[in-house]
C-alpha atoms as a PDB file:
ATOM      1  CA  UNK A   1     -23.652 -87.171-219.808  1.00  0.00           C
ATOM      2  CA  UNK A   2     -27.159 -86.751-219.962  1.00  0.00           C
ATOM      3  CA  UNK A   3     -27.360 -88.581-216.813  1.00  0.00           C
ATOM      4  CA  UNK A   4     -24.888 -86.925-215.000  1.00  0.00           C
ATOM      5  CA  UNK A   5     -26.539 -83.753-215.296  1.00  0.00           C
ATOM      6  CA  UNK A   6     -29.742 -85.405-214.675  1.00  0.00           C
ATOM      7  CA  UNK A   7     -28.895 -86.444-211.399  1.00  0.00           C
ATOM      8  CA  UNK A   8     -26.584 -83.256-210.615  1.00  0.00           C
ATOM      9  CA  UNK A   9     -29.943 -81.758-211.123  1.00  0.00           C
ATOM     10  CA  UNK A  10     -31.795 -83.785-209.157  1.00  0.00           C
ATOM     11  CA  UNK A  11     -29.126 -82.979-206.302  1.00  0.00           C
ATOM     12  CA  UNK A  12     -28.984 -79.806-206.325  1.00  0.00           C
ATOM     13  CA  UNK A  13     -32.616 -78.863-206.279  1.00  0.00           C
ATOM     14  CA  UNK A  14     -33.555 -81.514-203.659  1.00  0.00           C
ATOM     15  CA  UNK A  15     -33.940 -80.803-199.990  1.00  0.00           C
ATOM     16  CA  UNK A  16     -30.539 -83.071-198.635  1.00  0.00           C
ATOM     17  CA  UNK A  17     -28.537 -80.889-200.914  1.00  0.00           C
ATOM     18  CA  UNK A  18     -29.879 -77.930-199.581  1.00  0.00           C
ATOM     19  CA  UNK A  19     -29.687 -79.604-195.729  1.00  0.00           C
ATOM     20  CA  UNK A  20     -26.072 -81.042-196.547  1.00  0.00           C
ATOM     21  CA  UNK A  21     -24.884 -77.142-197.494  1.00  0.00           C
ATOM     22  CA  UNK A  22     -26.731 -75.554-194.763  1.00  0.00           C
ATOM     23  CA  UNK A  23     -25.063 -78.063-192.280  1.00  0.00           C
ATOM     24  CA  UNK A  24     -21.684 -77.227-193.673  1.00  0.00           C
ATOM     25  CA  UNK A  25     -21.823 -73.573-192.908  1.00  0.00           C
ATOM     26  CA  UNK A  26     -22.928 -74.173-189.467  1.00  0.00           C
ATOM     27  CA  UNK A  27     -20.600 -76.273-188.890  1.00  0.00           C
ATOM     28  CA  UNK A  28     -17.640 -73.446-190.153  1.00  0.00           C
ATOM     29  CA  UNK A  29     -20.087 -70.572-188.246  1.00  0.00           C
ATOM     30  CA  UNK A  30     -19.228 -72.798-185.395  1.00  0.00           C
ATOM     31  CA  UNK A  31     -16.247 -72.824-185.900  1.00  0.00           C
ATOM     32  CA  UNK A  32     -15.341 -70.015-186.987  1.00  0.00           C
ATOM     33  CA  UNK A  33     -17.040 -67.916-183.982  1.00  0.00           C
ATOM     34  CA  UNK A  34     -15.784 -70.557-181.945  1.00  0.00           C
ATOM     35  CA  UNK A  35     -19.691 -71.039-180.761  1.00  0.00           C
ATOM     36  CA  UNK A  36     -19.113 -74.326-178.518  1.00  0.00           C
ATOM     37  CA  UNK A  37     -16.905 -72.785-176.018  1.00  0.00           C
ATOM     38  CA  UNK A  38     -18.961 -69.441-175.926  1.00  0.00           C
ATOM     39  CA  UNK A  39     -21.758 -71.972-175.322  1.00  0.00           C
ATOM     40  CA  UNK A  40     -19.727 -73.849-172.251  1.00  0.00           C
ATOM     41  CA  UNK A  41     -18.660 -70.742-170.759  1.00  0.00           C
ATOM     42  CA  UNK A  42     -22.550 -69.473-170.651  1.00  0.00           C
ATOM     43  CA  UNK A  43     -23.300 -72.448-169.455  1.00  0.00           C
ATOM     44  CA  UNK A  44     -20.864 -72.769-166.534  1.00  0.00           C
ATOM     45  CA  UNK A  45     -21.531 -68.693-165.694  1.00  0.00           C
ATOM     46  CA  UNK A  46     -24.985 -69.611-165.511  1.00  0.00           C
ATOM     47  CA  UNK A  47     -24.381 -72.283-162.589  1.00  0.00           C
ATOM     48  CA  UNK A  48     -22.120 -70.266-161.106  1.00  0.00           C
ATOM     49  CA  UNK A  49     -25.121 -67.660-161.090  1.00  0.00           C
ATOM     50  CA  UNK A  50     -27.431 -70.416-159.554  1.00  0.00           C
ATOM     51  CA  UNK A  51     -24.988 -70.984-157.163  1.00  0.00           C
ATOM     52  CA  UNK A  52     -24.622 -67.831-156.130  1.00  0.00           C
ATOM     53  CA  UNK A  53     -28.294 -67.120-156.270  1.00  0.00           C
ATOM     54  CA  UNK A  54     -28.658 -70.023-153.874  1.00  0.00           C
ATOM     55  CA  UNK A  55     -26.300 -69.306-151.388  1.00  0.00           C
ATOM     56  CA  UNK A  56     -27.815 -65.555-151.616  1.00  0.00           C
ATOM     57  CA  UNK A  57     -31.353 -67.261-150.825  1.00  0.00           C
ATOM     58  CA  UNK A  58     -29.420 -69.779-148.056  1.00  0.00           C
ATOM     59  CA  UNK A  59     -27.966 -66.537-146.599  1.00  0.00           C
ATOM     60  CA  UNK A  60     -31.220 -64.604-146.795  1.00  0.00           C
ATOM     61  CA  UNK A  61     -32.966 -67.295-145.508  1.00  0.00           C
ATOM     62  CA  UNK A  62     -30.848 -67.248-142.386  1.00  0.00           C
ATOM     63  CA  UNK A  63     -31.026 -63.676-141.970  1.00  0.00           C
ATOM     64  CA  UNK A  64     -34.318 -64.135-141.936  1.00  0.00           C
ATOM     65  CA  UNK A  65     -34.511 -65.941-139.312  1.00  0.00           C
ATOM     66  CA  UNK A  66     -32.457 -63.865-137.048  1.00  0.00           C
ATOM     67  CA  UNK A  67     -34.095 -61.046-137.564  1.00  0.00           C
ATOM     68  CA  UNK A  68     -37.789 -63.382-136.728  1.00  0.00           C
ATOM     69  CA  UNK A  69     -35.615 -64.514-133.389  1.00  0.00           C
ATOM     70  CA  UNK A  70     -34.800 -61.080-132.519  1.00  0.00           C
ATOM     71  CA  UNK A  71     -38.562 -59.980-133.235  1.00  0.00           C
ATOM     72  CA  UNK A  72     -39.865 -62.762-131.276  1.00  0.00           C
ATOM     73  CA  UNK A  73     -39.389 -61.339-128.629  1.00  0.00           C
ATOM     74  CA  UNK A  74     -40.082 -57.740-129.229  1.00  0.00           C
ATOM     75  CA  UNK A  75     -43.692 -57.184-128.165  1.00  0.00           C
ATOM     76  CA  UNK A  76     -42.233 -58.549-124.598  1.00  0.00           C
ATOM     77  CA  UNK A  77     -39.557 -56.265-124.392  1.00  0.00           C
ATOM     78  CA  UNK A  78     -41.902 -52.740-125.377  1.00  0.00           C
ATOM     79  CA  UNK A  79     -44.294 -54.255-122.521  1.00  0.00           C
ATOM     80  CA  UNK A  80     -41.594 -53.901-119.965  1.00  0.00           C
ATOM     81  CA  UNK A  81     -40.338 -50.903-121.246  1.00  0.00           C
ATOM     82  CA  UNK A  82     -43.747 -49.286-121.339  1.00  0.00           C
ATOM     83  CA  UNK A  83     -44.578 -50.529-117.743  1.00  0.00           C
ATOM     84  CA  UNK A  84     -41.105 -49.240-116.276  1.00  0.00           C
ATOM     85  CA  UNK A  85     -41.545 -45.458-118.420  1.00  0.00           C
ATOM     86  CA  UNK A  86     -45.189 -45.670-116.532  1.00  0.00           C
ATOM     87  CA  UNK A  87     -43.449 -46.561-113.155  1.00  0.00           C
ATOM     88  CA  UNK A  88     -40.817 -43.836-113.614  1.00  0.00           C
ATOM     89  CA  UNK A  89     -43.852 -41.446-114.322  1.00  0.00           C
ATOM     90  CA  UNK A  90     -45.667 -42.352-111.479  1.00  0.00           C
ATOM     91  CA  UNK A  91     -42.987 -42.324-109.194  1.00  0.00           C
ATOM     92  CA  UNK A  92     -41.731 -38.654-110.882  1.00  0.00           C
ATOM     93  CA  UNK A  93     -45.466 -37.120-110.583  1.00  0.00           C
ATOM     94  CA  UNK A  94     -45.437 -38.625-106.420  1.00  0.00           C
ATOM     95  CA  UNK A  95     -42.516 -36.511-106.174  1.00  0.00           C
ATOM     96  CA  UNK A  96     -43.653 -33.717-107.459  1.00  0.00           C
ATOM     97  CA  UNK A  97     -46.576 -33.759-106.002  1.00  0.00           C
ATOM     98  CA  UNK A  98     -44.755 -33.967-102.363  1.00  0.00           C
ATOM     99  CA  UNK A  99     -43.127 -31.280-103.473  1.00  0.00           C
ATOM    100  CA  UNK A 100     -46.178 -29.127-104.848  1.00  0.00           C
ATOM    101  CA  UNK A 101     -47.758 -30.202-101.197  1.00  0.00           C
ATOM    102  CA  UNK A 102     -44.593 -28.673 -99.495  1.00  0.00           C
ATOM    103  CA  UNK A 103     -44.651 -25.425-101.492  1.00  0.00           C
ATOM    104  CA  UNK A 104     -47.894 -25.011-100.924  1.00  0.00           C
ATOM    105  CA  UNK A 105     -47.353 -25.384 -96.617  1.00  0.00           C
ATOM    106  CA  UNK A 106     -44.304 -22.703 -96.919  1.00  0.00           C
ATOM    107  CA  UNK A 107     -46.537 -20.318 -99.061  1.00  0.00           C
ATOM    108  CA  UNK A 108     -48.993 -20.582 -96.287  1.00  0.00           C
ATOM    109  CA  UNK A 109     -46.729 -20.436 -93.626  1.00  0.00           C
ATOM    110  CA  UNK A 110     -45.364 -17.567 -94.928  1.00  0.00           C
ATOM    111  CA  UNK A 111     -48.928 -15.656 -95.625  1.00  0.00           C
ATOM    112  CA  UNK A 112     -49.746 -16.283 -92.489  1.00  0.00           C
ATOM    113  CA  UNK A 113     -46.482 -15.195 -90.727  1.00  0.00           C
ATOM    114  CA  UNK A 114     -46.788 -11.824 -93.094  1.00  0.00           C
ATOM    115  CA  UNK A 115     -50.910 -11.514 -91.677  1.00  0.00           C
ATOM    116  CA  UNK A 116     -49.796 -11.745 -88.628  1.00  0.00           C
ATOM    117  CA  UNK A 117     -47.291  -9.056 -89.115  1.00  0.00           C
ATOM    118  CA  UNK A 118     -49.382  -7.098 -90.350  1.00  0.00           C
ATOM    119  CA  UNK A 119     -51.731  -6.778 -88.027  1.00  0.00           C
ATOM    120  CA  UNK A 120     -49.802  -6.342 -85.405  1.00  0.00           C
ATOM    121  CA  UNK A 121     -48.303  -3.587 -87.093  1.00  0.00           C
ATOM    122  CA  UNK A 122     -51.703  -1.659 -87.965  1.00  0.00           C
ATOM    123  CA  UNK A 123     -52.530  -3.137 -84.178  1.00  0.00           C
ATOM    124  CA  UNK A 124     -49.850  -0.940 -82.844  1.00  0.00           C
ATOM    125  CA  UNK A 125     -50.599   2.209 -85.526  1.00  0.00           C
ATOM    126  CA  UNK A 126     -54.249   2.046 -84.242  1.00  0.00           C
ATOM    127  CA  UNK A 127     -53.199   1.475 -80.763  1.00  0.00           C
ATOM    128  CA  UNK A 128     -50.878   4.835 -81.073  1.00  0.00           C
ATOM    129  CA  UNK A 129     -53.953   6.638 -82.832  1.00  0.00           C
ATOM    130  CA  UNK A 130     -56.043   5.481 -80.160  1.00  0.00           C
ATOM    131  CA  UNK A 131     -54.071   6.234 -77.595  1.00  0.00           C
ATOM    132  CA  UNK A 132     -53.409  10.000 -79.384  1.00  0.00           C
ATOM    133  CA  UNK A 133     -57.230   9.880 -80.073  1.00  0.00           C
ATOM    134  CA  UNK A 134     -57.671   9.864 -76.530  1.00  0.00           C
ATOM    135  CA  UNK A 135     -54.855  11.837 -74.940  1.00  0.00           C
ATOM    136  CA  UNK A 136     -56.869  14.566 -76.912  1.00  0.00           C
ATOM    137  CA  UNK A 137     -59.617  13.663 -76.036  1.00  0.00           C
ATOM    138  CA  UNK A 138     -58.740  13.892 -72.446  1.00  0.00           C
ATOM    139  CA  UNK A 139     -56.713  16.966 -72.905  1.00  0.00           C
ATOM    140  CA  UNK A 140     -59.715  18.739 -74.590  1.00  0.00           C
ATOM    141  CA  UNK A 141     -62.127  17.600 -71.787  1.00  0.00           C
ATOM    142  CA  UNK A 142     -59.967  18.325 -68.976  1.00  0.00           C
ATOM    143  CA  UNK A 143     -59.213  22.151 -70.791  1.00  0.00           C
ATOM    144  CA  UNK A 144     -63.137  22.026 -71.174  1.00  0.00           C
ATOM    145  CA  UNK A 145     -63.495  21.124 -67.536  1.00  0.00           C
ATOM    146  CA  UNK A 146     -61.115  23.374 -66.045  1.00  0.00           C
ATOM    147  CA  UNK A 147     -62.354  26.326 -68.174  1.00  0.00           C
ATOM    148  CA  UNK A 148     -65.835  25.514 -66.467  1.00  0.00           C
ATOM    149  CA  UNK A 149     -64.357  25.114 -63.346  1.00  0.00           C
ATOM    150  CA  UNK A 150     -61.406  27.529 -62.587  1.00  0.00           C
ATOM    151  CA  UNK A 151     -61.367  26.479 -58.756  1.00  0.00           C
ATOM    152  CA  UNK A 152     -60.218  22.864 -59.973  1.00  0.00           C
ATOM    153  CA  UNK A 153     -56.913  24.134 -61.736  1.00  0.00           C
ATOM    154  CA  UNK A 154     -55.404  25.009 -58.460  1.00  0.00           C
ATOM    155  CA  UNK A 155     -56.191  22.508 -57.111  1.00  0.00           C
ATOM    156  CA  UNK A 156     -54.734  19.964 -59.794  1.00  0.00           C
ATOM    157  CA  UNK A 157     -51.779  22.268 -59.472  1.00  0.00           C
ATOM    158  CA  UNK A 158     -51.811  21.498 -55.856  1.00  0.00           C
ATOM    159  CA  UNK A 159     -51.845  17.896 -56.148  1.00  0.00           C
ATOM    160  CA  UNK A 160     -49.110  17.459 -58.317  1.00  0.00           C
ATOM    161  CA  UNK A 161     -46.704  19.838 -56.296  1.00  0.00           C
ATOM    162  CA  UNK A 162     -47.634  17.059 -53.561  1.00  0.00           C
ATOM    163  CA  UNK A 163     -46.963  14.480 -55.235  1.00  0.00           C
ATOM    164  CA  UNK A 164     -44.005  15.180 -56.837  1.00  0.00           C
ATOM    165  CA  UNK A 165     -42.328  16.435 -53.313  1.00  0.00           C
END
Protein backbone atom coordinates (compact mmCIF):
# COMPACT_ATOMS: atom_id res chain seq x y z
CA UNK A 1 0.00 0.00 0.00
CA UNK A 2 2.97 1.82 0.63
CA UNK A 3 3.41 2.04 -2.98
CA UNK A 4 0.21 3.05 -3.92
CA UNK A 5 0.38 6.04 -1.94
CA UNK A 6 3.83 6.53 -3.04
CA UNK A 7 2.98 6.95 -6.45
CA UNK A 8 -0.56 8.69 -5.71
CA UNK A 9 1.87 11.08 -4.25
CA UNK A 10 4.06 11.33 -6.81
CA UNK A 11 0.87 12.11 -9.08
CA UNK A 12 -0.60 14.43 -7.48
CA UNK A 13 2.23 16.79 -6.75
CA UNK A 14 3.76 16.48 -10.26
CA UNK A 15 3.20 18.95 -13.03
CA UNK A 16 0.91 16.37 -15.61
CA UNK A 17 -1.42 16.01 -12.72
CA UNK A 18 -1.71 19.49 -12.27
CA UNK A 19 -1.80 19.99 -16.45
CA UNK A 20 -4.27 16.89 -16.76
CA UNK A 21 -6.83 18.84 -14.08
CA UNK A 22 -6.31 22.18 -15.49
CA UNK A 23 -7.13 20.74 -19.02
CA UNK A 24 -10.27 19.18 -17.68
CA UNK A 25 -11.82 22.37 -16.49
CA UNK A 26 -11.15 24.06 -19.66
CA UNK A 27 -12.42 21.72 -21.40
CA UNK A 28 -16.05 21.91 -19.14
CA UNK A 29 -15.41 26.09 -19.14
CA UNK A 30 -15.69 25.40 -22.78
CA UNK A 31 -18.25 23.80 -22.60
CA UNK A 32 -20.08 24.98 -20.33
CA UNK A 33 -19.95 28.77 -21.73
CA UNK A 34 -20.28 27.20 -24.91
CA UNK A 35 -16.79 29.16 -25.85
CA UNK A 36 -16.27 27.51 -29.48
CA UNK A 37 -19.30 28.88 -31.04
CA UNK A 38 -18.91 32.36 -29.27
CA UNK A 39 -15.44 32.00 -30.84
CA UNK A 40 -16.96 31.16 -34.59
CA UNK A 41 -19.47 33.74 -34.40
CA UNK A 42 -16.57 36.49 -33.54
CA UNK A 43 -14.83 35.16 -36.00
CA UNK A 44 -17.34 35.23 -38.87
CA UNK A 45 -18.62 39.01 -37.50
CA UNK A 46 -15.18 39.95 -37.84
CA UNK A 47 -15.06 39.08 -41.74
CA UNK A 48 -18.18 40.29 -42.19
CA UNK A 49 -16.62 43.61 -40.65
CA UNK A 50 -13.64 43.31 -43.17
CA UNK A 51 -15.97 42.94 -45.71
CA UNK A 52 -17.80 45.64 -45.05
CA UNK A 53 -14.82 47.76 -44.27
CA UNK A 54 -13.65 46.89 -47.76
CA UNK A 55 -16.46 47.57 -49.74
CA UNK A 56 -16.67 50.96 -47.54
CA UNK A 57 -12.92 51.65 -48.79
CA UNK A 58 -14.03 50.22 -52.59
CA UNK A 59 -16.94 52.71 -52.34
CA UNK A 60 -14.83 55.53 -50.93
CA UNK A 61 -12.35 54.90 -53.25
CA UNK A 62 -14.76 55.49 -56.09
CA UNK A 63 -16.19 58.46 -54.64
CA UNK A 64 -13.07 59.61 -54.63
CA UNK A 65 -12.56 59.60 -57.78
CA UNK A 66 -15.64 61.33 -58.85
CA UNK A 67 -15.30 63.94 -56.86
CA UNK A 68 -11.16 64.24 -58.45
CA UNK A 69 -13.16 64.02 -62.07
CA UNK A 70 -15.49 66.66 -61.17
CA UNK A 71 -12.49 68.83 -59.69
CA UNK A 72 -10.47 68.26 -62.67
CA UNK A 73 -11.93 70.39 -64.27
CA UNK A 74 -12.75 73.13 -61.89
CA UNK A 75 -9.95 75.68 -62.24
CA UNK A 76 -11.25 75.71 -66.11
CA UNK A 77 -14.63 76.33 -65.36
CA UNK A 78 -13.89 79.56 -62.55
CA UNK A 79 -11.58 80.87 -65.58
CA UNK A 80 -14.55 81.15 -67.82
CA UNK A 81 -16.74 82.23 -65.31
CA UNK A 82 -14.38 84.93 -64.15
CA UNK A 83 -13.70 86.10 -67.80
CA UNK A 84 -17.58 86.22 -68.70
CA UNK A 85 -18.44 88.23 -64.92
CA UNK A 86 -15.42 90.62 -66.35
CA UNK A 87 -17.14 90.79 -69.85
CA UNK A 88 -20.57 91.44 -68.30
CA UNK A 89 -18.77 94.26 -66.25
CA UNK A 90 -17.23 95.76 -69.00
CA UNK A 91 -20.01 95.68 -71.17
CA UNK A 92 -22.41 97.07 -67.98
CA UNK A 93 -19.79 100.04 -67.16
CA UNK A 94 -19.85 100.90 -71.51
CA UNK A 95 -23.39 101.30 -70.89
CA UNK A 96 -23.36 103.30 -68.29
CA UNK A 97 -20.98 105.28 -69.33
CA UNK A 98 -23.11 106.05 -72.72
CA UNK A 99 -25.52 106.81 -70.55
CA UNK A 100 -23.49 109.14 -68.03
CA UNK A 101 -22.23 110.80 -71.59
CA UNK A 102 -25.98 111.35 -72.54
CA UNK A 103 -26.98 112.86 -69.19
CA UNK A 104 -24.36 114.90 -69.21
CA UNK A 105 -25.39 116.45 -73.15
CA UNK A 106 -29.20 116.95 -71.79
CA UNK A 107 -27.87 118.72 -68.57
CA UNK A 108 -26.03 120.96 -70.89
CA UNK A 109 -28.54 121.33 -73.29
CA UNK A 110 -30.76 122.26 -70.84
CA UNK A 111 -28.29 124.96 -68.99
CA UNK A 112 -27.81 126.36 -71.94
CA UNK A 113 -31.47 126.56 -73.18
CA UNK A 114 -32.24 128.10 -69.42
CA UNK A 115 -28.94 130.87 -70.15
CA UNK A 116 -30.33 131.66 -72.98
CA UNK A 117 -33.62 132.33 -71.42
CA UNK A 118 -32.39 134.15 -69.20
CA UNK A 119 -30.82 136.56 -70.85
CA UNK A 120 -33.15 137.28 -73.05
CA UNK A 121 -35.38 137.87 -70.33
CA UNK A 122 -33.03 140.43 -68.34
CA UNK A 123 -32.29 141.51 -72.27
CA UNK A 124 -35.83 142.60 -72.54
CA UNK A 125 -36.06 144.02 -68.59
CA UNK A 126 -32.96 146.15 -69.48
CA UNK A 127 -34.22 146.93 -72.84
CA UNK A 128 -37.66 148.27 -71.08
CA UNK A 129 -35.40 150.16 -68.41
CA UNK A 130 -33.49 151.51 -71.12
CA UNK A 131 -35.99 152.43 -73.11
CA UNK A 132 -37.88 154.11 -69.74
CA UNK A 133 -34.32 155.40 -68.89
CA UNK A 134 -34.50 157.29 -71.91
CA UNK A 135 -38.11 158.28 -72.52
CA UNK A 136 -37.15 160.29 -69.29
CA UNK A 137 -34.47 161.26 -70.28
CA UNK A 138 -35.93 162.77 -73.32
CA UNK A 139 -38.97 163.95 -71.55
CA UNK A 140 -36.78 165.82 -68.97
CA UNK A 141 -34.60 167.40 -71.75
CA UNK A 142 -37.30 168.32 -73.99
CA UNK A 143 -39.30 169.99 -70.57
CA UNK A 144 -35.69 171.48 -69.98
CA UNK A 145 -35.58 172.71 -73.54
CA UNK A 146 -38.90 174.05 -73.88
CA UNK A 147 -38.71 175.81 -70.47
CA UNK A 148 -35.54 177.58 -72.06
CA UNK A 149 -37.20 178.12 -75.07
CA UNK A 150 -40.98 178.98 -74.75
CA UNK A 151 -41.19 180.01 -78.58
CA UNK A 152 -40.48 176.19 -79.44
CA UNK A 153 -43.67 174.81 -77.55
CA UNK A 154 -45.93 176.37 -80.06
CA UNK A 155 -44.38 175.49 -82.41
CA UNK A 156 -44.16 171.63 -81.50
CA UNK A 157 -47.82 172.19 -80.86
CA UNK A 158 -48.05 173.37 -84.36
CA UNK A 159 -46.44 170.53 -85.91
CA UNK A 160 -48.34 167.93 -84.48
CA UNK A 161 -51.82 169.62 -85.23
CA UNK A 162 -50.26 169.26 -88.90
CA UNK A 163 -49.48 166.21 -88.81
CA UNK A 164 -52.15 164.64 -87.32
CA UNK A 165 -54.76 166.52 -89.86
Amino acid sequence: MNTIAHIWNTIVTSNFFNFVVMVLILAWIIKKFDLINKLENSKSKIKEVIKNSEREKINAQNEFLKTQKSVEYLEDEIKIKLEDAEKRAETIAKSIEIQTEEKVKKIKSNISRVIQAEEKTISAKLSQKTAKASSEIAKAHIKSVLQAHPELHEKYINQSIEELG
